[in-house]
Short mmCIF file of C-alpha atoms and ligand atoms in Angstrom, two decimals:
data_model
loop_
_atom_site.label_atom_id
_atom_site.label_comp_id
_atom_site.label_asym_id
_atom_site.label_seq_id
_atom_site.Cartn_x
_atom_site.Cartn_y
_atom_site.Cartn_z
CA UNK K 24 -52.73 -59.40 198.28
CA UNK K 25 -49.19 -60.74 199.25
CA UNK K 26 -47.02 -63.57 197.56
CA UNK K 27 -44.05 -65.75 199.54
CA UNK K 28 -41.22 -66.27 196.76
CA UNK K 29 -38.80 -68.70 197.72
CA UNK K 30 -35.79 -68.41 195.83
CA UNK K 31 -33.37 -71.16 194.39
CA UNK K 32 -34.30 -73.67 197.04
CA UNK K 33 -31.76 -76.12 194.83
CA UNK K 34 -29.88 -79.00 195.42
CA UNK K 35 -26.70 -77.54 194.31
CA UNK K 36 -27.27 -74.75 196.74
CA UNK K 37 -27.59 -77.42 199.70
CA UNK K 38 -25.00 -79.47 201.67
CA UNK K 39 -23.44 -81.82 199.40
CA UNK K 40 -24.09 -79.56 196.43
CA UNK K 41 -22.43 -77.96 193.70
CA UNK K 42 -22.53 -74.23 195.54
CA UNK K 43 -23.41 -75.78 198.57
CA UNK K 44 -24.45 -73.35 201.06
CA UNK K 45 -24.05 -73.46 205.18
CA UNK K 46 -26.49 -74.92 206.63
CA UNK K 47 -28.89 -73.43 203.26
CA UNK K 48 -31.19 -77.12 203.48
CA UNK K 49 -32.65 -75.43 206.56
CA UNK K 50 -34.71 -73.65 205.09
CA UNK K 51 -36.31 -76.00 203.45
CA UNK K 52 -38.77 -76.71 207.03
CA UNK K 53 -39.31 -72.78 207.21
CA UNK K 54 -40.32 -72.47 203.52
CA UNK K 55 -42.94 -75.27 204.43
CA UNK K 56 -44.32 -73.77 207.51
CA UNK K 57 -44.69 -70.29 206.20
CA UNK K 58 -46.33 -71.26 202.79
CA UNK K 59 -49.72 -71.83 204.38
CA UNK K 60 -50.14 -68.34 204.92
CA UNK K 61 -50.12 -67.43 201.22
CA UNK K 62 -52.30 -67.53 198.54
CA UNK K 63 -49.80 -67.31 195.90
CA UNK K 64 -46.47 -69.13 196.55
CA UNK K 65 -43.96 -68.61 193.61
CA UNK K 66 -40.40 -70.58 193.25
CA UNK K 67 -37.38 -69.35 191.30
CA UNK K 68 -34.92 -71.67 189.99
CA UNK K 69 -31.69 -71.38 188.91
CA UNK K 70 -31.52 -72.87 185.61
CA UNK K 71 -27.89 -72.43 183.49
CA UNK K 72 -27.04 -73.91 180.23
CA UNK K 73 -23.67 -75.97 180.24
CA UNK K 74 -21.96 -73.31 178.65
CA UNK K 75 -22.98 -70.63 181.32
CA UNK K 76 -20.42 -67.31 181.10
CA UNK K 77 -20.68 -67.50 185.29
CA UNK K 78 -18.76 -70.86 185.56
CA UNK K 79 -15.32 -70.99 185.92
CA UNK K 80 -14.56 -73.58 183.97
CA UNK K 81 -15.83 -71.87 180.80
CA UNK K 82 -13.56 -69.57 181.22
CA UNK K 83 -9.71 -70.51 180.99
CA UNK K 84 -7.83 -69.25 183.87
CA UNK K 85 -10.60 -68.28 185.84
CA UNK K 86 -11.00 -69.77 189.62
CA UNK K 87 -14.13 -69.97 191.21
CA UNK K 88 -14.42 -66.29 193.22
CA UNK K 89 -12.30 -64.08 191.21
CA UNK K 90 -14.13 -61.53 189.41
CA UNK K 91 -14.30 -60.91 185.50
CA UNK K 92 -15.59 -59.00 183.08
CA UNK K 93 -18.35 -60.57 181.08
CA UNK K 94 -20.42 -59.00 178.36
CA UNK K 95 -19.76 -55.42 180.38
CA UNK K 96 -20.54 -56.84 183.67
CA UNK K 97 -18.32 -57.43 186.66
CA UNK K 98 -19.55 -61.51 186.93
CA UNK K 99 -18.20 -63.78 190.20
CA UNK K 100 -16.97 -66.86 188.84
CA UNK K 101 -18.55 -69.86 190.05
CA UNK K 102 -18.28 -73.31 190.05
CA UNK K 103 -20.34 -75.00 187.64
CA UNK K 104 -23.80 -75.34 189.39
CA UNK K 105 -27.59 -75.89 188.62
CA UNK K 106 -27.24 -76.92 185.10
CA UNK K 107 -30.25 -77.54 183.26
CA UNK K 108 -32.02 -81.11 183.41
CA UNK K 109 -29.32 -82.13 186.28
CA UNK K 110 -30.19 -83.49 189.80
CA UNK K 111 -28.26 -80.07 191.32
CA UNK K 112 -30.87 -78.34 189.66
CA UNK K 113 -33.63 -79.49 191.32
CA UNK K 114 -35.85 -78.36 193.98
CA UNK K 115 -34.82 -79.76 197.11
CA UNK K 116 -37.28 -82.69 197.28
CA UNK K 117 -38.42 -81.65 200.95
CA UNK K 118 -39.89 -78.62 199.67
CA UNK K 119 -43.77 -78.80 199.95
CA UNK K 120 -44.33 -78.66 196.60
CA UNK K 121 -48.51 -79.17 196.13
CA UNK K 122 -48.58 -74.88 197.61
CA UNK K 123 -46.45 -73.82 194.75
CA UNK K 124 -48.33 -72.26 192.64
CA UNK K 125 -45.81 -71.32 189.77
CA UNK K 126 -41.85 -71.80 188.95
CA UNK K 127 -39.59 -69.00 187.30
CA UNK K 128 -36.56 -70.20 185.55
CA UNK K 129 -33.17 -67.42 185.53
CA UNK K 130 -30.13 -67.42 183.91
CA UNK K 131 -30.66 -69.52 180.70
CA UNK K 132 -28.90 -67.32 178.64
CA UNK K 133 -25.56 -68.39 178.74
CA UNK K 134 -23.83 -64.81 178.56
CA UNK K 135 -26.01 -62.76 181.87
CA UNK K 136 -26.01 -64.16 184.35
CA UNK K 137 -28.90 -63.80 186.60
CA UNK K 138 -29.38 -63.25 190.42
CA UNK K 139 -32.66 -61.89 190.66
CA UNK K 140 -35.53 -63.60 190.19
CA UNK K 141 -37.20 -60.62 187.92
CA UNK K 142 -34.37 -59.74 185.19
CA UNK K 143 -31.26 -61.03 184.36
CA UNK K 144 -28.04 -58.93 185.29
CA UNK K 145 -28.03 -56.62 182.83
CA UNK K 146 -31.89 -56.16 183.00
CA UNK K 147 -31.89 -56.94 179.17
CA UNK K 148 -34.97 -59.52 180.12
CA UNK K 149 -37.47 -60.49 182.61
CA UNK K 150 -38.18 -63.77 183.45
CA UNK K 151 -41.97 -62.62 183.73
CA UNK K 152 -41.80 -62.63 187.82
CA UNK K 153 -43.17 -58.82 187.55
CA UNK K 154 -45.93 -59.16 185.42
CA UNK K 155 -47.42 -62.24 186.86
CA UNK K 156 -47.47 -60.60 190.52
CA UNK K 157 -49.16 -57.19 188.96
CA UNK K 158 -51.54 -59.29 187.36
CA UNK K 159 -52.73 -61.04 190.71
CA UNK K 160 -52.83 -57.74 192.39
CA UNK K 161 -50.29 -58.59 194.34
CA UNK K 162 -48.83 -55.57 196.28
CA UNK K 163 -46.53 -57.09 198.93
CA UNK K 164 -43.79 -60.09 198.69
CA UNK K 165 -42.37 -61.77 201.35
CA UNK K 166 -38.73 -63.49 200.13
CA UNK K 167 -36.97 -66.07 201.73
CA UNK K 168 -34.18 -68.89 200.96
CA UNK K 169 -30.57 -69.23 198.85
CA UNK K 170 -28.60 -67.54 199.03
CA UNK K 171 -28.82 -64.28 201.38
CA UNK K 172 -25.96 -62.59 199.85
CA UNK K 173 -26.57 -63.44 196.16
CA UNK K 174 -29.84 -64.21 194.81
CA UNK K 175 -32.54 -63.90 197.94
CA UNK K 176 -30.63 -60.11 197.81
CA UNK K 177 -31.28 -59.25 193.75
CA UNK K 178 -34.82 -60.59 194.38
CA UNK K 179 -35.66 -58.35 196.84
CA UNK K 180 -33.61 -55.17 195.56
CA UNK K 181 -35.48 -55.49 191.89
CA UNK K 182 -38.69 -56.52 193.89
CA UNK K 183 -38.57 -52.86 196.14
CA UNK K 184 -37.53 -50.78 192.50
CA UNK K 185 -40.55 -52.31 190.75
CA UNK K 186 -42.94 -50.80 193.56
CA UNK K 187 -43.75 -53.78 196.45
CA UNK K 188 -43.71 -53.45 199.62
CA UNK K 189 -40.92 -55.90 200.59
CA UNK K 190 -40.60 -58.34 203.44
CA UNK K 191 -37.33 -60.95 203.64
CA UNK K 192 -37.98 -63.65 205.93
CA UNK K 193 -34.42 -63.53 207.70
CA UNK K 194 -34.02 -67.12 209.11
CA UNK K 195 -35.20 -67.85 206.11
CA UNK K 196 -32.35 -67.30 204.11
CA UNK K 197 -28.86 -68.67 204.09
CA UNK K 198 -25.48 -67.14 203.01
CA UNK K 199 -22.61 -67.84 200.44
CA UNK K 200 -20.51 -65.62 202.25
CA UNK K 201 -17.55 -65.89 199.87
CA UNK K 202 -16.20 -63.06 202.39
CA UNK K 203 -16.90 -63.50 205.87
CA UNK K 204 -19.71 -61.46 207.10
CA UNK K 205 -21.91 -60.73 203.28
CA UNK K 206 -25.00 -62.36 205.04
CA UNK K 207 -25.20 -59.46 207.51
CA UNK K 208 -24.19 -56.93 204.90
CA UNK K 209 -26.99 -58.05 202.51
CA UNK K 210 -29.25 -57.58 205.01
CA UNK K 211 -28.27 -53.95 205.72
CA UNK K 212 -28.04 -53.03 202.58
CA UNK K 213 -31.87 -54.73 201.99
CA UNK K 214 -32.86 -52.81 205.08
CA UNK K 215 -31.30 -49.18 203.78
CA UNK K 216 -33.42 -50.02 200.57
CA UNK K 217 -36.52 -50.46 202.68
CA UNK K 218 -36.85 -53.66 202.59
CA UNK K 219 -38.51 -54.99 205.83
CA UNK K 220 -36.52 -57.78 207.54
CA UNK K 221 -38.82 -59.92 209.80
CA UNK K 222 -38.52 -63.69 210.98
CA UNK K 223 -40.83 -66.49 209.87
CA UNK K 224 -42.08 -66.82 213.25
CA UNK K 225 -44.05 -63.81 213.01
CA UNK K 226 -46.27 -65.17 209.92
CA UNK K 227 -49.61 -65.87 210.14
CA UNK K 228 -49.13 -65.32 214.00
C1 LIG P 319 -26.80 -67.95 193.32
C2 LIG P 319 -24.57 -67.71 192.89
C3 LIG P 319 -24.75 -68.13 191.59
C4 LIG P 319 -27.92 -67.84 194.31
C5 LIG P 319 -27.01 -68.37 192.03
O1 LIG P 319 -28.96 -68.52 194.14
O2 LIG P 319 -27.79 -67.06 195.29
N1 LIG P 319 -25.59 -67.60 193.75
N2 LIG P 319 -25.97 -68.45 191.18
ZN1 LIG P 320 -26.27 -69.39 189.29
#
Protein backbone atom coordinates (compact mmCIF):
# COMPACT_ATOMS: atom_id res chain seq x y z
CA UNK A 1 0.00 0.00 0.00
CA UNK A 2 1.44 3.56 -0.70
CA UNK A 3 0.36 7.05 0.82
CA UNK A 4 1.01 10.72 -1.06
CA UNK A 5 1.86 13.21 1.95
CA UNK A 6 1.77 16.63 0.95
CA UNK A 7 3.53 18.74 3.25
CA UNK A 8 2.72 22.35 4.56
CA UNK A 9 0.77 23.28 1.46
CA UNK A 10 0.12 26.80 3.59
CA UNK A 11 -0.72 30.09 2.82
CA UNK A 12 2.16 31.58 4.54
CA UNK A 13 4.38 29.34 2.51
CA UNK A 14 2.77 30.83 -0.84
CA UNK A 15 3.27 34.13 -2.74
CA UNK A 16 2.05 36.84 -0.67
CA UNK A 17 2.73 34.88 2.50
CA UNK A 18 4.44 35.10 5.63
CA UNK A 19 7.53 32.61 4.37
CA UNK A 20 6.42 32.95 1.06
CA UNK A 21 8.07 30.58 -1.15
CA UNK A 22 9.06 30.96 -5.15
CA UNK A 23 6.71 30.05 -7.11
CA UNK A 24 5.63 27.25 -3.89
CA UNK A 25 1.46 27.89 -4.97
CA UNK A 26 2.41 25.69 -7.92
CA UNK A 27 2.14 22.97 -6.48
CA UNK A 28 -0.96 23.27 -5.44
CA UNK A 29 -2.34 21.86 -9.37
CA UNK A 30 0.29 18.91 -9.02
CA UNK A 31 -0.85 17.93 -5.50
CA UNK A 32 -4.42 17.75 -7.15
CA UNK A 33 -3.57 15.72 -10.12
CA UNK A 34 -1.46 13.19 -8.35
CA UNK A 35 -3.91 12.56 -5.37
CA UNK A 36 -6.16 10.35 -7.46
CA UNK A 37 -3.72 7.77 -7.51
CA UNK A 38 -3.76 7.19 -3.75
CA UNK A 39 -5.75 5.59 -1.42
CA UNK A 40 -4.52 7.35 1.52
CA UNK A 41 -3.64 11.07 1.04
CA UNK A 42 -2.25 12.64 4.32
CA UNK A 43 -1.53 16.63 4.85
CA UNK A 44 0.91 18.13 7.33
CA UNK A 45 0.48 21.50 8.59
CA UNK A 46 2.53 23.77 10.11
CA UNK A 47 0.87 24.86 13.14
CA UNK A 48 3.08 27.35 15.75
CA UNK A 49 1.86 28.95 18.84
CA UNK A 50 2.46 32.85 18.96
CA UNK A 51 5.22 32.43 21.14
CA UNK A 52 7.10 29.91 18.79
CA UNK A 53 11.16 29.72 19.85
CA UNK A 54 11.70 29.65 15.67
CA UNK A 55 10.45 33.29 15.15
CA UNK A 56 12.61 35.99 15.22
CA UNK A 57 10.77 38.25 16.85
CA UNK A 58 10.61 36.16 20.04
CA UNK A 59 13.85 36.40 20.27
CA UNK A 60 15.54 39.95 20.86
CA UNK A 61 18.25 40.57 18.47
CA UNK A 62 17.61 37.83 16.33
CA UNK A 63 17.00 38.50 12.35
CA UNK A 64 15.18 36.25 10.35
CA UNK A 65 18.14 33.64 8.89
CA UNK A 66 20.74 33.82 11.48
CA UNK A 67 21.13 30.77 13.38
CA UNK A 68 20.71 30.24 17.29
CA UNK A 69 20.83 28.02 19.78
CA UNK A 70 17.51 26.93 21.15
CA UNK A 71 16.82 24.33 23.77
CA UNK A 72 20.32 22.52 22.42
CA UNK A 73 19.42 22.85 18.89
CA UNK A 74 20.98 24.92 16.15
CA UNK A 75 17.21 26.64 15.12
CA UNK A 76 17.02 29.14 11.74
CA UNK A 77 15.23 32.07 12.77
CA UNK A 78 12.23 32.81 10.93
CA UNK A 79 9.82 35.25 10.45
CA UNK A 80 6.77 34.77 12.29
CA UNK A 81 4.67 32.35 10.07
CA UNK A 82 1.70 29.82 10.25
CA UNK A 83 0.46 30.74 13.58
CA UNK A 84 -2.28 28.85 14.91
CA UNK A 85 -6.04 29.82 13.99
CA UNK A 86 -4.52 32.54 11.38
CA UNK A 87 -5.39 32.76 7.61
CA UNK A 88 -1.31 32.02 6.88
CA UNK A 89 -2.00 28.91 8.43
CA UNK A 90 -4.28 27.55 6.27
CA UNK A 91 -4.32 25.13 3.55
CA UNK A 92 -4.09 26.83 0.41
CA UNK A 93 -7.80 26.85 -0.52
CA UNK A 94 -7.01 25.32 -4.11
CA UNK A 95 -5.94 22.23 -2.59
CA UNK A 96 -8.48 19.39 -3.39
CA UNK A 97 -9.40 18.87 -0.17
CA UNK A 98 -12.52 16.01 -0.33
CA UNK A 99 -9.07 13.18 -1.14
CA UNK A 100 -7.50 14.11 2.10
CA UNK A 101 -7.94 11.67 4.16
CA UNK A 102 -6.22 12.98 7.44
CA UNK A 103 -4.22 16.30 8.69
CA UNK A 104 -1.03 16.21 11.02
CA UNK A 105 -0.35 19.30 12.95
CA UNK A 106 3.87 20.08 13.83
CA UNK A 107 5.48 22.39 15.81
CA UNK A 108 2.94 23.34 18.58
CA UNK A 109 5.29 23.26 21.15
CA UNK A 110 6.63 26.50 21.32
CA UNK A 111 10.36 25.49 22.26
CA UNK A 112 11.16 22.51 19.04
CA UNK A 113 10.62 23.42 16.41
CA UNK A 114 9.50 20.99 13.88
CA UNK A 115 10.37 20.27 10.16
CA UNK A 116 9.35 16.90 9.70
CA UNK A 117 6.15 15.81 9.53
CA UNK A 118 6.87 12.61 11.98
CA UNK A 119 8.79 14.19 15.16
CA UNK A 120 9.63 17.40 16.19
CA UNK A 121 13.42 18.49 16.01
CA UNK A 122 14.67 17.00 18.77
CA UNK A 123 12.60 13.76 18.17
CA UNK A 124 11.24 14.26 21.80
CA UNK A 125 7.56 13.58 20.08
CA UNK A 126 5.74 12.31 17.17
CA UNK A 127 3.01 13.90 15.77
CA UNK A 128 1.52 10.26 15.17
CA UNK A 129 2.44 10.40 11.18
CA UNK A 130 4.36 6.90 11.84
CA UNK A 131 1.93 5.01 13.52
CA UNK A 132 -1.04 5.87 11.45
CA UNK A 133 0.89 4.77 8.11
CA UNK A 134 2.06 1.27 9.93
CA UNK A 135 -1.34 0.82 10.87
CA UNK A 136 -2.73 1.05 7.17
CA UNK A 137 0.00 -1.16 6.00
CA UNK A 138 1.37 1.33 4.30
CA UNK A 139 4.93 0.49 3.04
CA UNK A 140 5.78 3.23 0.51
CA UNK A 141 5.23 7.26 0.66
CA UNK A 142 5.41 9.43 -2.02
CA UNK A 143 6.19 13.31 -0.61
CA UNK A 144 5.70 16.33 -2.34
CA UNK A 145 5.21 20.29 -1.65
CA UNK A 146 6.83 23.25 0.84
CA UNK A 147 9.37 23.66 1.17
CA UNK A 148 12.14 21.38 -0.67
CA UNK A 149 14.91 22.47 1.46
CA UNK A 150 13.15 22.55 4.87
CA UNK A 151 10.23 20.56 5.65
CA UNK A 152 9.37 18.30 2.28
CA UNK A 153 13.39 17.30 3.22
CA UNK A 154 12.82 16.24 7.25
CA UNK A 155 9.69 14.41 5.97
CA UNK A 156 11.32 12.33 3.79
CA UNK A 157 14.74 11.82 5.79
CA UNK A 158 12.59 10.61 9.09
CA UNK A 159 10.18 8.83 6.56
CA UNK A 160 13.44 6.55 4.92
CA UNK A 161 14.93 5.99 8.94
CA UNK A 162 11.51 4.68 10.03
CA UNK A 163 11.69 1.88 7.20
CA UNK A 164 9.53 3.20 3.81
CA UNK A 165 10.43 3.02 0.76
CA UNK A 166 10.55 6.73 -0.20
CA UNK A 167 9.51 8.56 -3.32
CA UNK A 168 9.67 12.75 -3.49
CA UNK A 169 7.70 14.00 -6.22
CA UNK A 170 10.40 16.64 -7.47
CA UNK A 171 8.26 19.27 -9.35
CA UNK A 172 6.36 18.84 -6.67
CA UNK A 173 8.18 20.65 -4.26
CA UNK A 174 9.37 24.20 -3.99
CA UNK A 175 12.44 25.78 -2.26
CA UNK A 176 13.22 28.42 0.52
CA UNK A 177 16.58 28.58 -0.64
CA UNK A 178 17.78 31.01 2.04
CA UNK A 179 21.25 30.22 0.17
CA UNK A 180 21.17 29.97 -3.40
CA UNK A 181 21.16 26.51 -4.66
CA UNK A 182 19.55 24.36 -1.10
CA UNK A 183 16.72 23.05 -3.46
CA UNK A 184 19.25 21.03 -5.48
CA UNK A 185 21.27 20.16 -2.40
CA UNK A 186 18.18 18.74 -0.60
CA UNK A 187 17.59 16.72 -3.27
CA UNK A 188 21.07 15.12 -3.30
CA UNK A 189 21.27 14.70 -0.05
CA UNK A 190 17.45 12.88 -0.22
CA UNK A 191 18.87 10.88 -3.09
CA UNK A 192 22.33 9.72 -1.07
CA UNK A 193 19.71 8.64 1.68
CA UNK A 194 17.83 6.56 -0.86
CA UNK A 195 15.22 8.39 -1.30
CA UNK A 196 13.81 7.99 -4.89
CA UNK A 197 13.34 11.31 -6.72
CA UNK A 198 10.73 10.95 -9.56
CA UNK A 199 8.34 13.62 -11.24
CA UNK A 200 4.55 13.68 -10.88
CA UNK A 201 4.19 12.94 -14.41
CA UNK A 202 5.15 9.49 -13.97
CA UNK A 203 2.10 8.67 -11.44
CA UNK A 204 -0.49 6.58 -12.19
CA UNK A 205 0.99 6.60 -15.83
C1 LIG B 1 9.07 25.28 6.94
C2 LIG B 1 10.58 26.83 7.68
C3 LIG B 1 9.89 26.96 8.87
C4 LIG B 1 8.64 24.37 5.84
C5 LIG B 1 8.37 25.40 8.11
O1 LIG B 1 7.43 24.01 5.77
O2 LIG B 1 9.50 23.96 5.02
N1 LIG B 1 10.18 25.99 6.73
N2 LIG B 1 8.79 26.24 9.08
ZN1 LIG C 1 7.53 26.62 10.75
Amino acid sequence: MRALILVDLQNDFCPGGALAVPRGDETIAIANRVMPHFTTVVVTQDWHPPAHKSFAVNNPGTKPGDVIDVSGIQQAMWPAHCVQETPGAEIHAGLNKAKVADLFKKGTDPDYDSYSGFFDTGKKKATGLAAYLTERWIKQVYVMGLATDYCVKWTALDAKELGFDVYVIEDGCRAVELKPGDGDAAIEEMRAAGVHIVESGAIGA
